[in-house]
Amino acid sequence: MSDCIFCKIVAGQIPAAKIYEDDKVLAFLDINPINPGHTLVIPKIHFSNLTQTPVEVSQNLIMVIKKISPAIMKGVGAQGFNLGLNNGSIAGQIIFHMHFHLIPRFADDGHKLWSGRQYQLGEMEKVAENIKKFLIPNSYFLYG
Ligand code: AMP
Ligand code: ZN
């Protein structure tokens, strides 16, 4: 897409600190990192979010994450990482070109995990049933 900032990075029209590239996937450092080494992993072809991304492309992204995450951890001296994806504006997505966030974690980085809450009695089972009604067997192409 011509007005997409990540497509422009793929095309080399704006600079990025690229750490990995193959014919289908690009990984580069987030310009506003949660921690040093915060990396964005994107398909070279434009899809707006994970829902719109074909399963084969999604698999390529995960394979690259498996490949590069040990190097990122060693490169910044991290003890672990969070893998994140903001799917839709309500979830905090700002750039509508599919991307995973790989966020290195350090013992003293001060970031907290999300807090949870308890289900009410019977609520969890109802929620599971409501979700399962919408699953389509043998299909990953649940475009919303
Ligand atoms: P999201 O909220 O999931 O859409 O995240 C978009 C991310 O892209 C943010 O963490 C931004 O800091 C990052 N970002 C925006 N522009 C650039 C850029 N030119 N180079 C690297 N990262 C960027
Ligand atoms: Zn794009």
Short mmCIF file of C-alpha atoms and ligand atoms in Angstrom, two decimals:
data_model
loop_
_atom_site.label_atom_id
_atom_site.label_comp_id
_atom_site.label_asym_id
_atom_site.label_seq_id
_atom_site.Cartn_x
_atom_site.Cartn_y
_atom_site.Cartn_z
CA MET A 1 0.00 0.00 0.00
CA SER A 2 1.48 3.30 -1.08
CA ASP A 3 0.63 5.24 2.11
CA CYS A 4 1.74 2.47 4.53
CA ILE A 5 4.87 3.29 6.53
CA PHE A 6 5.89 -0.38 6.86
CA CYS A 7 5.48 -0.94 3.10
CA LYS A 8 7.81 2.04 2.66
CA ILE A 9 10.35 0.37 4.97
CA VAL A 10 10.06 -2.86 2.92
CA ALA A 11 10.62 -0.83 -0.27
CA GLY A 12 13.65 0.94 1.24
CA GLN A 13 11.95 4.34 0.91
CA ILE A 14 12.39 5.15 4.61
CA PRO A 15 15.19 3.87 6.85
CA ALA A 16 14.92 1.18 9.53
CA ALA A 17 17.35 -0.74 11.75
CA LYS A 18 16.82 -4.06 9.96
CA ILE A 19 18.03 -7.15 11.80
CA TYR A 20 16.70 -9.92 9.50
CA GLU A 21 15.33 -10.18 5.99
CA ASP A 22 14.36 -12.95 3.60
CA ASP A 23 12.14 -13.00 0.52
CA LYS A 24 8.91 -12.95 2.56
CA VAL A 25 9.65 -11.49 6.01
CA LEU A 26 11.41 -8.42 7.44
CA ALA A 27 12.37 -7.76 11.07
CA PHE A 28 13.51 -4.35 12.30
CA LEU A 29 13.81 -2.48 15.58
CA ASP A 30 10.79 -0.56 16.88
CA ILE A 31 11.57 3.15 16.81
CA ASN A 32 9.92 3.62 20.23
CA PRO A 33 11.01 0.50 22.14
CA ILE A 34 9.41 -0.86 25.29
CA ASN A 35 12.88 -2.31 25.98
CA PRO A 36 16.12 -2.29 23.96
CA GLY A 37 15.90 -4.82 21.12
CA HIS A 38 12.09 -4.46 20.76
CA THR A 39 11.63 -5.88 17.26
CA LEU A 40 8.78 -5.75 14.75
CA VAL A 41 8.37 -8.81 12.50
CA ILE A 42 6.33 -8.13 9.36
CA PRO A 43 5.34 -9.83 6.10
CA LYS A 44 6.77 -8.05 3.04
CA ILE A 45 3.32 -8.15 1.46
CA HIS A 46 0.76 -5.83 3.04
CA PHE A 47 -2.01 -7.39 5.16
CA SER A 48 -3.77 -5.14 7.64
CA ASN A 49 -3.79 -7.49 10.64
CA LEU A 50 -3.50 -11.16 11.63
CA THR A 51 -7.15 -11.81 10.76
CA GLN A 52 -6.44 -10.77 7.17
CA THR A 53 -3.11 -12.60 6.89
CA PRO A 54 -3.11 -16.00 5.12
CA VAL A 55 -2.04 -18.91 7.30
CA GLU A 56 1.09 -19.64 5.23
CA VAL A 57 2.31 -16.06 5.71
CA SER A 58 1.55 -16.25 9.44
CA GLN A 59 3.61 -19.44 9.66
CA ASN A 60 6.53 -17.71 7.97
CA LEU A 61 6.41 -14.96 10.59
CA ILE A 62 6.48 -17.47 13.46
CA MET A 63 9.37 -19.36 11.84
CA VAL A 64 11.36 -16.12 11.65
CA ILE A 65 10.51 -15.30 15.27
CA LYS A 66 11.84 -18.75 16.26
CA LYS A 67 14.99 -18.07 14.26
CA ILE A 68 15.80 -14.54 15.44
CA SER A 69 14.62 -14.53 19.07
CA PRO A 70 17.73 -16.27 20.49
CA ALA A 71 19.98 -13.73 18.72
CA ILE A 72 17.89 -10.80 19.98
CA MET A 73 18.04 -12.16 23.54
CA LYS A 74 21.82 -12.63 23.36
CA GLY A 75 22.32 -9.30 21.59
CA VAL A 76 20.68 -7.28 24.36
CA GLY A 77 21.32 -9.66 27.29
CA ALA A 78 17.63 -10.36 27.91
CA GLN A 79 16.37 -13.22 30.08
CA GLY A 80 13.06 -13.71 28.21
CA PHE A 81 10.69 -12.02 25.79
CA ASN A 82 7.03 -11.21 25.26
CA LEU A 83 5.47 -11.79 21.86
CA GLY A 84 2.62 -9.36 21.17
CA LEU A 85 0.19 -8.46 18.46
CA ASN A 86 -2.34 -5.62 18.54
CA ASN A 87 -5.18 -6.79 16.29
CA GLY A 88 -7.45 -3.81 15.55
CA SER A 89 -7.53 -0.25 16.89
CA ILE A 90 -9.44 -1.29 20.04
CA ALA A 91 -6.42 -3.49 20.85
CA GLY A 92 -4.00 -0.60 20.35
CA GLN A 93 -3.06 -1.20 16.71
CA ILE A 94 -1.77 2.02 15.16
CA ILE A 95 0.01 0.76 12.05
CA PHE A 96 -2.32 -1.34 9.91
CA HIS A 97 0.35 -3.54 8.37
CA MET A 98 0.46 -6.91 10.15
CA HIS A 99 3.29 -7.08 12.70
CA PHE A 100 4.36 -9.04 15.73
CA HIS A 101 6.11 -7.23 18.59
CA LEU A 102 9.02 -9.20 20.05
CA ILE A 103 9.84 -7.48 23.34
CA PRO A 104 12.97 -8.57 25.25
CA ARG A 105 12.48 -8.74 29.02
CA PHE A 106 14.93 -8.06 31.81
CA ALA A 107 14.63 -8.90 35.49
CA ASP A 108 14.71 -5.25 36.50
CA ASP A 109 12.82 -3.62 33.59
CA GLY A 110 9.87 -2.56 35.76
CA HIS A 111 7.20 -3.74 33.28
CA LYS A 112 4.28 -5.66 34.75
CA LEU A 113 2.17 -8.38 33.14
CA TRP A 114 -1.56 -7.74 32.64
CA SER A 115 -3.65 -8.39 35.72
CA GLY A 116 -6.36 -11.07 35.59
CA ARG A 117 -9.77 -11.39 37.21
CA GLN A 118 -11.84 -14.38 38.27
CA TYR A 119 -14.87 -15.68 36.30
CA GLN A 120 -18.18 -15.84 38.09
CA LEU A 121 -19.64 -19.30 38.70
CA GLY A 122 -20.54 -20.92 35.33
CA GLU A 123 -19.32 -17.95 33.28
CA MET A 124 -16.18 -19.64 31.96
CA GLU A 125 -18.09 -22.62 30.54
CA LYS A 126 -20.60 -20.27 28.84
CA VAL A 127 -17.83 -18.21 27.28
CA ALA A 128 -16.14 -21.37 25.96
CA GLU A 129 -19.43 -22.59 24.43
CA ASN A 130 -20.09 -19.20 22.80
CA ILE A 131 -16.65 -19.22 21.19
CA LYS A 132 -16.83 -22.84 19.99
CA LYS A 133 -20.10 -22.12 18.11
CA PHE A 134 -18.16 -19.91 15.71
CA LEU A 135 -15.26 -22.25 14.97
CA ILE A 136 -15.17 -23.58 11.42
CA PRO A 137 -13.55 -27.04 11.21
CA ASN A 138 -10.35 -27.26 9.12
CA SER A 139 -10.37 -23.55 8.34
CA TYR A 140 -7.89 -20.86 9.24
CA PHE A 141 -9.31 -18.27 6.87
CA LEU A 142 -11.75 -16.65 9.25
CA TYR A 143 -11.59 -13.24 7.66
CA GLY A 144 -13.49 -10.73 9.77
P1 AMP B 1 0.99 -1.06 16.91
O1 AMP B 1 0.41 -0.24 18.01
O2 AMP B 1 0.96 -2.53 17.22
O3 AMP B 1 0.38 -0.72 15.56
O4 AMP B 1 2.51 -0.71 16.89
C1 AMP B 1 3.14 0.05 15.92
C2 AMP B 1 4.59 0.18 16.33
O5 AMP B 1 5.32 0.68 15.22
C3 AMP B 1 4.82 1.12 17.49
O6 AMP B 1 5.45 0.41 18.57
C4 AMP B 1 5.76 2.18 16.92
O7 AMP B 1 6.75 2.61 17.83
C5 AMP B 1 6.37 1.47 15.73
N1 AMP B 1 6.82 2.33 14.63
C6 AMP B 1 6.13 3.34 14.04
N2 AMP B 1 6.86 3.89 13.05
C7 AMP B 1 8.03 3.22 13.00
C8 AMP B 1 9.19 3.30 12.20
N3 AMP B 1 9.32 4.20 11.20
N4 AMP B 1 10.22 2.44 12.43
C9 AMP B 1 10.11 1.53 13.43
N5 AMP B 1 9.03 1.38 14.22
C10 AMP B 1 8.00 2.21 14.02
ZN ZN B 2 1.96 -2.01 4.42
#
